[in-house]
CSV table of C-alpha atoms and ligand atoms in Angstrom, one decimal:
chain,number,residue,atom,x,y,z
A,246,MET,CA,101.8,-96.0,143.0
A,247,THR,CA,102.9,-95.8,139.5
A,248,ALA,CA,100.3,-96.4,136.4
A,249,ALA,CA,101.0,-98.0,133.4
A,250,GLY,CA,98.4,-94.9,131.7
A,251,SER,CA,95.5,-92.9,132.2
A,252,ARG,CA,92.4,-92.4,130.6
A,253,ILE,CA,89.5,-89.9,130.3
A,254,VAL,CA,86.8,-90.9,132.1
A,255,ALA,CA,84.5,-88.0,131.8
A,256,LEU,CA,84.4,-84.0,130.4
A,257,GLY,CA,82.3,-80.6,131.0
A,258,HIS,CA,82.4,-77.6,129.6
A,259,TYR,CA,80.7,-74.1,129.6
A,260,GLN,CA,79.8,-70.9,127.8
A,261,PRO,CA,78.6,-68.1,129.1
A,262,SER,CA,74.9,-67.3,128.1
A,263,ARG,CA,75.6,-64.0,125.8
A,264,ILE,CA,75.8,-64.2,122.2
A,265,VAL,CA,77.9,-61.8,120.0
A,266,THR,CA,76.9,-62.6,116.6
A,267,ASN,CA,78.7,-61.5,113.3
A,268,ASP,CA,76.1,-58.9,112.9
A,269,ASP,CA,76.6,-57.4,116.1
A,270,LEU,CA,80.1,-57.0,115.6
A,271,ALA,CA,79.4,-54.7,111.9
A,272,SER,CA,77.2,-52.4,114.1
A,273,THR,CA,80.4,-51.3,115.5
A,274,ILE,CA,83.4,-52.2,113.5
A,275,ASP,CA,83.8,-52.0,109.6
A,276,THR,CA,83.6,-55.9,109.3
A,277,ASN,CA,80.4,-57.9,107.5
A,278,ASP,CA,79.3,-61.4,108.0
A,279,ALA,CA,80.1,-62.7,104.6
A,280,TRP,CA,83.8,-61.4,105.2
A,281,ILE,CA,83.9,-63.6,108.6
A,282,LYS,CA,82.3,-66.7,107.8
A,283,ASP,CA,84.5,-66.5,104.2
A,284,ARG,CA,87.7,-66.1,105.8
A,285,VAL,CA,87.3,-67.9,109.2
A,286,GLY,CA,83.7,-69.6,109.3
A,287,ILE,CA,82.9,-68.4,112.3
A,288,ALA,CA,79.1,-66.8,112.8
A,289,ALA,CA,78.9,-66.1,116.5
A,290,ARG,CA,80.9,-66.5,119.5
A,291,ARG,CA,80.1,-66.6,123.6
A,292,VAL,CA,81.4,-63.3,125.3
A,293,ALA,CA,81.2,-63.5,129.4
A,294,ASP,CA,80.6,-60.2,131.4
A,295,ALA,CA,81.3,-61.0,135.4
A,296,GLU,CA,82.5,-64.2,135.0
A,297,THR,CA,86.0,-64.9,135.7
A,298,VAL,CA,88.2,-67.5,134.3
A,299,ALA,CA,88.1,-69.5,137.5
A,300,ASP,CA,84.2,-69.3,137.8
A,301,MET,CA,83.8,-70.6,133.8
A,302,ALA,CA,86.3,-73.3,135.1
A,303,THR,CA,85.1,-74.0,138.0
A,304,TYR,CA,82.1,-74.7,136.0
A,305,ALA,CA,83.0,-76.8,133.6
A,306,ALA,CA,85.0,-78.8,136.5
A,307,GLU,CA,82.2,-79.6,138.1
A,308,LYS,CA,79.8,-80.9,135.6
A,309,ALA,CA,83.2,-83.3,134.5
A,310,LEU,CA,83.2,-84.1,138.0
A,311,ALA,CA,79.7,-84.8,138.8
A,312,SER,CA,79.7,-87.3,135.7
A,313,SER,CA,83.2,-88.9,136.7
A,314,GLY,CA,81.9,-91.6,139.5
A,315,LEU,CA,84.2,-89.6,141.4
A,316,SER,CA,84.2,-87.1,144.5
A,317,ALA,CA,86.7,-84.3,145.1
A,318,ALA,CA,88.1,-86.0,147.7
A,319,ASP,CA,89.0,-88.6,144.8
A,320,ILE,CA,91.2,-85.4,143.0
A,321,ASP,CA,94.8,-84.8,143.6
A,322,LEU,CA,95.9,-82.6,140.9
A,323,VAL,CA,94.3,-79.6,139.2
A,324,ALA,CA,95.9,-78.0,136.1
A,325,VAL,CA,94.5,-75.2,134.0
A,326,ALA,CA,95.8,-74.4,130.9
A,327,THR,CA,95.4,-70.7,130.2
A,328,CYS,CA,96.3,-67.4,128.7
A,329,THR,CA,94.2,-65.0,129.5
A,330,SER,CA,94.0,-65.3,133.3
A,331,ILE,CA,94.4,-61.0,134.7
A,332,ASP,CA,95.3,-63.0,138.2
A,333,ARG,CA,98.9,-63.9,139.0
A,334,CYS,CA,98.2,-65.2,142.2
A,335,PRO,CA,96.8,-67.4,143.3
A,336,ASN,CA,96.6,-69.0,140.5
A,337,VAL,CA,93.6,-70.2,138.5
A,338,ALA,CA,93.7,-74.5,139.8
A,339,THR,CA,93.9,-73.4,143.6
A,340,ARG,CA,91.1,-71.1,142.9
A,341,VAL,CA,88.8,-74.3,141.2
A,342,ALA,CA,90.1,-76.5,143.8
A,343,ALA,CA,88.7,-74.5,146.5
A,344,ARG,CA,85.8,-74.1,145.4
A,345,LEU,CA,84.9,-77.8,144.0
A,346,GLY,CA,86.2,-78.8,147.7
A,347,VAL,CA,89.4,-80.4,146.9
A,348,THR,CA,91.1,-80.4,149.6
A,349,ALA,CA,95.2,-80.7,148.8
A,350,PRO,CA,95.6,-81.4,145.2
A,351,ALA,CA,99.1,-80.7,143.2
A,352,ALA,CA,97.5,-77.1,141.4
A,353,TYR,CA,99.0,-75.3,138.6
A,354,ASP,CA,98.5,-72.9,135.9
A,355,LEU,CA,99.9,-73.9,131.9
A,356,ASN,CA,100.2,-70.9,129.6
A,357,THR,CA,101.2,-72.2,126.0
A,358,ALA,CA,98.3,-70.5,124.2
A,359,CYS,CA,96.0,-72.3,122.8
A,360,SER,CA,98.0,-75.4,122.3
A,361,GLY,CA,97.7,-75.6,126.0
A,362,PHE,CA,95.0,-78.3,127.0
A,363,SER,CA,96.9,-80.6,125.0
A,364,TYR,CA,100.2,-80.2,127.1
A,365,ALA,CA,97.9,-79.8,130.2
A,366,LEU,CA,97.2,-83.3,129.2
A,367,GLY,CA,100.3,-84.9,128.5
A,368,THR,CA,101.7,-83.7,131.9
A,369,ALA,CA,98.7,-84.6,134.0
A,370,ASP,CA,99.2,-87.8,132.1
A,371,HIS,CA,103.0,-87.9,133.1
A,372,ALA,CA,102.0,-87.2,136.7
A,373,ILE,CA,99.8,-90.4,136.7
A,374,ARG,CA,101.8,-92.6,135.2
A,375,ALA,CA,105.2,-91.4,137.5
A,376,GLY,CA,102.6,-92.0,140.2
A,377,ALA,CA,102.7,-88.2,141.6
A,378,ALA,CA,99.0,-88.0,141.2
A,379,ARG,CA,96.0,-90.9,140.9
A,380,ASN,CA,93.1,-88.6,139.7
A,381,ALA,CA,93.4,-85.1,137.8
A,382,ILE,CA,91.1,-82.5,137.2
A,383,VAL,CA,92.2,-80.5,133.3
A,384,ILE,CA,90.8,-77.8,132.4
A,385,GLY,CA,90.7,-75.2,129.2
A,386,ALA,CA,89.8,-71.8,130.6
A,387,GLU,CA,90.2,-68.3,128.6
A,388,LYS,CA,88.4,-65.0,128.6
A,389,LEU,CA,89.9,-63.5,125.6
A,390,SER,CA,87.0,-61.0,125.8
A,391,ASP,CA,89.3,-59.1,128.3
A,392,VAL,CA,92.4,-59.3,126.2
A,393,THR,CA,90.3,-58.1,122.7
A,394,ASP,CA,90.6,-54.7,121.6
A,395,TRP,CA,86.7,-54.6,120.3
A,396,THR,CA,87.8,-51.9,117.8
A,397,ASP,CA,90.6,-54.1,115.9
A,398,ARG,CA,88.8,-55.7,113.3
A,399,THR,CA,91.6,-58.1,112.7
A,400,THR,CA,91.1,-59.4,116.1
A,401,ALA,CA,87.7,-58.6,117.3
A,402,VAL,CA,86.0,-61.0,114.7
A,403,LEU,CA,87.8,-64.1,116.1
A,404,PHE,CA,87.7,-64.6,119.5
A,405,GLY,CA,85.1,-66.3,122.5
A,406,ASP,CA,85.0,-66.9,125.7
A,407,GLY,CA,84.5,-70.3,127.2
A,408,ALA,CA,85.8,-73.8,129.6
A,409,GLY,CA,86.2,-77.6,128.9
A,410,ALA,CA,87.3,-79.7,131.9
A,411,ALA,CA,88.2,-83.4,131.9
A,412,VAL,CA,88.4,-86.5,134.6
A,413,VAL,CA,91.7,-87.9,133.7
A,414,THR,CA,92.4,-91.1,136.1
A,415,ALA,CA,95.0,-94.0,136.0
A,416,ALA,CA,94.0,-97.0,134.0
A,417,GLY,CA,93.0,-99.5,136.3
A,418,GLU,CA,95.6,-103.2,136.0
A,419,GLY,CA,95.3,-104.9,132.7
A,420,GLU,CA,93.5,-101.8,131.3
A,421,GLU,CA,94.7,-100.5,127.8
A,422,ALA,CA,96.0,-96.8,128.7
A,423,GLY,CA,93.4,-94.4,127.0
A,424,ILE,CA,96.0,-91.3,126.2
A,425,GLY,CA,98.4,-91.3,124.0
A,426,PRO,CA,101.6,-90.4,124.1
A,427,VAL,CA,101.9,-86.1,123.6
A,428,LEU,CA,103.9,-84.7,121.0
A,429,TRP,CA,104.8,-81.2,122.3
A,430,GLY,CA,107.2,-78.7,120.5
A,431,SER,CA,107.5,-75.2,119.2
A,432,ALA,CA,108.6,-72.9,117.2
A,433,PRO,CA,110.4,-70.0,119.2
A,434,ASP,CA,111.9,-68.1,116.5
A,435,LYS,CA,108.3,-67.3,115.5
A,436,GLY,CA,106.9,-66.3,118.6
A,437,ASP,CA,106.2,-62.4,118.3
A,438,VAL,CA,104.1,-63.3,115.7
A,439,LEU,CA,101.3,-63.8,118.1
A,440,ARG,CA,101.0,-61.4,121.6
A,441,ILE,CA,99.7,-60.3,124.6
A,442,GLU,CA,101.9,-58.6,126.5
A,443,GLY,CA,102.8,-55.8,129.1
A,444,TRP,CA,100.2,-54.3,131.5
A,445,GLN,CA,96.3,-54.4,130.3
A,446,PRO,CA,97.2,-55.8,127.0
A,447,TYR,CA,95.3,-56.9,124.0
A,448,ILE,CA,96.2,-59.5,121.7
A,449,GLN,CA,97.7,-59.3,118.5
A,450,GLN,CA,99.0,-61.1,115.7
A,451,GLU,CA,100.6,-61.6,112.5
A,452,GLY,CA,97.4,-63.7,111.5
A,453,GLN,CA,98.9,-64.8,108.0
A,454,VAL,CA,102.1,-65.8,109.1
A,455,VAL,CA,100.1,-68.1,112.0
A,456,PHE,CA,98.1,-68.8,109.1
A,457,ARG,CA,100.9,-70.3,106.7
A,458,TRP,CA,102.6,-72.2,109.8
A,459,ALA,CA,100.0,-73.6,110.9
A,460,THR,CA,99.0,-75.2,107.3
A,461,THR,CA,102.3,-75.8,106.4
A,462,ALA,CA,104.0,-77.3,109.1
A,463,LEU,CA,101.5,-79.4,111.2
A,464,ALA,CA,100.3,-82.1,109.3
A,465,PRO,CA,103.5,-84.2,109.7
A,466,PHE,CA,103.2,-83.4,113.8
A,467,ALA,CA,99.8,-84.5,113.6
A,468,ARG,CA,100.3,-87.8,111.7
A,469,GLU,CA,103.4,-88.3,113.8
A,470,THR,CA,101.2,-87.9,117.3
A,471,CYS,CA,99.2,-91.1,115.5
A,472,ALA,CA,102.2,-93.0,115.2
A,473,LYS,CA,103.8,-92.3,118.4
A,474,ALA,CA,100.0,-94.0,119.7
A,475,GLY,CA,100.5,-96.6,117.2
A,476,VAL,CA,97.3,-95.5,115.9
A,477,ASP,CA,96.8,-95.1,111.7
A,478,VAL,CA,95.5,-91.9,110.7
A,479,SER,CA,93.0,-94.2,108.8
A,480,GLU,CA,91.5,-95.5,112.3
A,481,LEU,CA,90.6,-92.5,113.9
A,482,ALA,CA,87.0,-91.5,114.3
A,483,ALA,CA,87.5,-88.0,115.0
A,484,PHE,CA,89.6,-85.4,115.2
A,485,ILE,CA,89.4,-82.0,117.2
A,486,PRO,CA,92.4,-79.2,116.4
A,487,HIS,CA,92.5,-75.7,117.6
A,488,GLN,CA,89.5,-74.1,116.7
A,489,ALA,CA,91.3,-71.0,115.1
A,490,ASN,CA,90.5,-71.2,111.7
A,491,VAL,CA,87.7,-73.5,109.4
A,492,ARG,CA,90.4,-73.1,106.5
A,493,ILE,CA,93.2,-73.9,108.9
A,494,ILE,CA,91.4,-77.2,109.7
A,495,ASP,CA,90.5,-77.8,106.8
A,496,GLY,CA,93.8,-77.4,105.2
A,497,ILE,CA,95.4,-80.2,107.7
A,498,VAL,CA,92.2,-82.3,107.2
A,499,LYS,CA,93.3,-82.6,103.3
A,500,ARG,CA,97.0,-83.0,104.3
A,501,LEU,CA,96.6,-86.0,106.7
A,502,GLY,CA,94.1,-87.1,104.4
A,503,LEU,CA,91.0,-88.0,106.9
A,504,GLY,CA,88.4,-89.8,105.0
A,505,PRO,CA,84.9,-88.4,105.2
A,506,ASP,CA,83.2,-90.5,107.5
A,507,VAL,CA,85.9,-88.9,110.7
A,508,VAL,CA,84.3,-86.6,113.1
A,509,VAL,CA,85.9,-83.0,112.4
A,510,ALA,CA,85.4,-81.0,115.0
A,511,LYS,CA,84.2,-77.3,114.0
A,512,ASP,CA,82.9,-75.9,117.5
A,513,LEU,CA,84.6,-72.5,116.3
A,514,VAL,CA,81.1,-72.1,113.9
A,515,GLU,CA,79.5,-71.4,117.4
A,516,SER,CA,82.2,-70.6,119.5
A,517,GLY,CA,84.9,-68.4,117.9
A,518,ASN,CA,88.5,-69.2,118.8
A,519,THR,CA,88.5,-69.9,122.8
A,520,SER,CA,92.6,-70.2,122.8
A,521,ALA,CA,93.3,-73.2,125.3
A,522,ALA,CA,89.3,-74.1,125.8
A,523,SER,CA,88.9,-74.9,122.4
A,524,ILE,CA,89.9,-78.7,122.1
A,525,PRO,CA,88.0,-79.3,125.2
A,526,LEU,CA,85.2,-77.3,124.9
A,527,ALA,CA,84.8,-79.4,121.5
A,528,LEU,CA,85.9,-82.8,122.3
A,529,SER,CA,83.0,-82.6,125.4
A,530,LYS,CA,80.4,-81.4,123.1
A,531,LEU,CA,81.1,-83.9,120.4
A,532,VAL,CA,80.9,-86.8,123.6
A,533,GLU,CA,78.0,-85.0,125.2
A,534,ARG,CA,76.3,-85.5,121.8
A,535,ARG,CA,77.1,-88.9,121.0
A,536,GLU,CA,78.8,-88.4,118.4
A,537,VAL,CA,81.7,-90.8,118.5
A,538,PRO,CA,81.7,-94.0,120.6
A,539,SER,CA,83.1,-95.3,123.8
A,540,GLY,CA,86.9,-96.3,123.6
A,541,ALA,CA,87.1,-94.8,119.7
A,542,PRO,CA,90.2,-93.0,119.1
A,543,VAL,CA,90.4,-89.3,118.9
A,544,LEU,CA,93.0,-87.0,117.6
A,545,LEU,CA,93.4,-83.7,119.4
A,546,PHE,CA,95.8,-80.9,118.2
A,547,GLY,CA,95.9,-78.0,119.7
A,548,PHE,CA,98.6,-75.0,118.5
A,549,GLY,CA,99.2,-70.9,118.3
A,550,GLY,CA,101.0,-68.7,120.5
A,551,GLY,CA,104.7,-69.4,121.0
A,552,LEU,CA,104.5,-70.8,118.3
A,553,THR,CA,103.1,-73.7,120.3
A,554,TYR,CA,101.7,-77.2,119.7
A,555,ALA,CA,100.8,-80.6,121.2
A,556,GLY,CA,99.0,-83.1,120.3
A,557,GLN,CA,97.6,-86.7,121.6
A,558,VAL,CA,95.4,-89.6,120.7
A,559,VAL,CA,93.1,-90.1,123.1
A,560,ARG,CA,89.9,-93.0,123.6
A,561,CYS,CA,86.5,-91.2,123.7
A,562,PRO,CA,85.2,-91.7,127.4
B,1346,UT7,O1,94.9,-68.8,117.5
B,1346,UT7,C1,95.3,-68.9,117.9
B,1346,UT7,C2,96.3,-69.2,116.6
B,1346,UT7,N1,95.7,-67.8,115.3
B,1346,UT7,C3,95.3,-68.2,114.4
B,1346,UT7,O2,95.2,-69.7,113.9
B,1346,UT7,C4,95.4,-67.4,112.9
B,1346,UT7,C5,95.5,-67.7,112.0
B,1346,UT7,N2,95.3,-66.6,111.2
B,1346,UT7,C6,94.1,-65.9,110.4
B,1346,UT7,O3,93.0,-67.3,110.7
B,1346,UT7,C7,93.8,-65.5,109.4
B,1346,UT7,O4,94.8,-64.9,108.8
B,1346,UT7,C8,93.3,-63.8,109.7
B,1346,UT7,C9,91.4,-64.8,109.8
B,1346,UT7,C10,93.8,-63.7,111.1
B,1346,UT7,C11,93.1,-62.9,108.6
B,1346,UT7,O5,92.9,-63.9,107.2
B,1346,UT7,P1,93.2,-63.4,105.9
B,1346,UT7,O6,92.7,-64.5,105.0
B,1346,UT7,O7,94.6,-63.7,106.3
B,1346,UT7,O8,93.5,-62.0,105.8
B,1346,UT7,P2,94.1,-60.5,105.7
B,1346,UT7,O9,94.6,-60.4,106.9
B,1346,UT7,O10,95.2,-61.1,104.4
B,1346,UT7,O11,92.9,-59.5,105.3
B,1346,UT7,C12,92.6,-59.5,103.7
B,1346,UT7,C13,91.4,-58.6,103.5
B,1346,UT7,C14,92.2,-56.8,103.7
B,1346,UT7,O12,91.5,-56.1,103.3
B,1346,UT7,P3,92.4,-55.6,102.0
B,1346,UT7,O13,94.4,-55.0,101.9
B,1346,UT7,O14,93.1,-56.6,100.9
B,1346,UT7,O15,91.7,-54.6,101.5
B,1346,UT7,C15,92.0,-56.7,105.2
B,1346,UT7,O16,92.5,-55.4,105.6
B,1346,UT7,O17,90.6,-58.6,104.5
B,1346,UT7,C16,90.6,-57.5,105.4
B,1346,UT7,N3,90.3,-57.6,106.6
B,1346,UT7,C17,88.6,-57.6,107.4
B,1346,UT7,N4,87.8,-57.4,106.4
B,1346,UT7,C18,86.4,-57.3,107.0
B,1346,UT7,C19,90.6,-58.2,108.2
B,1346,UT7,N5,89.7,-58.3,108.5
B,1346,UT7,C20,89.2,-57.9,108.1
B,1346,UT7,C21,87.3,-57.8,108.9
B,1346,UT7,N6,86.2,-57.9,108.5
B,1346,UT7,N7,87.1,-58.4,110.2
């Protein structure tokens, strides 16, 4: 059965317990707390030990499912956005499904690096609208510590591990869609500026190129995302961009002209850059802390490796 739209009904997140502060990193590499806070905005990050991408994805999804009012038997699609899963097969989505007891879902992983959650949410929304699914779990999960060169100060200070998940369901008869149209795209000509290549890879990037692109190219796309949803930028209750750098976030906020009342996620301060997990992680925390009223419009906007970007306006569950 096709649906007029879909909505997020519940969220959940998981972060490993081990906190690594800037001072911890400064004890092994040539960096310091002041530089990292000033140039990036990160104070600490969580680093996984034994947990895999599938473990973290499962813990986040369990929480989202538990507060959704649905059970595993209701779920017919599991989508996982990740660029750090070491295992090729089985994919993370089927591992999560098996552990949650979801018996026969469509189950796929999707890799568009840091924009992955918005891409995956877009595909779940499309599947529900097309009648190919009814109730989905969409997850962003990353273990960047596995692909980080801990001796390279230009990348080691940036990243963290974690997962966030959303339960998405078909909008009921006469009910408004809670997930706006996805705007997605990429700049493949710049694809080589961020890489996780080869066997046993390390993440490498030309940080300044990514920075310039993010602070100049993305605000118009974020504005267009709102227009596609029929929401004026001035109506937004919250903005949850990918959590890469506070200076990038502030730059986009300024170019969008967001007012002081708009809640702007800055979860990277305590979590670092968790790539595809950063948006659902920040959104889940914001909802948990009741910082945005239910039904209020929230702009999600991811960007990163590829160089890819994607966003949508969602109604807060
Ligand atoms: O999520 C995926 C998308 N990725 C991004 O969005 C990343 C975008 N880029 C950035 O956020 C920034 O470019 C970085 C945070 C990666 C780097 O900040 P920057 O302000 O562009 O620094 P820089 O590379 O221009 O380096 C400035 C100075 C250099 O020293 P000199 O040559 O001026 O003496 C670096 O060697 O800072 C030095 N530096 C550091 N110093 C202390 C670089 N990394 C560090 C460090 N600690 N960790």
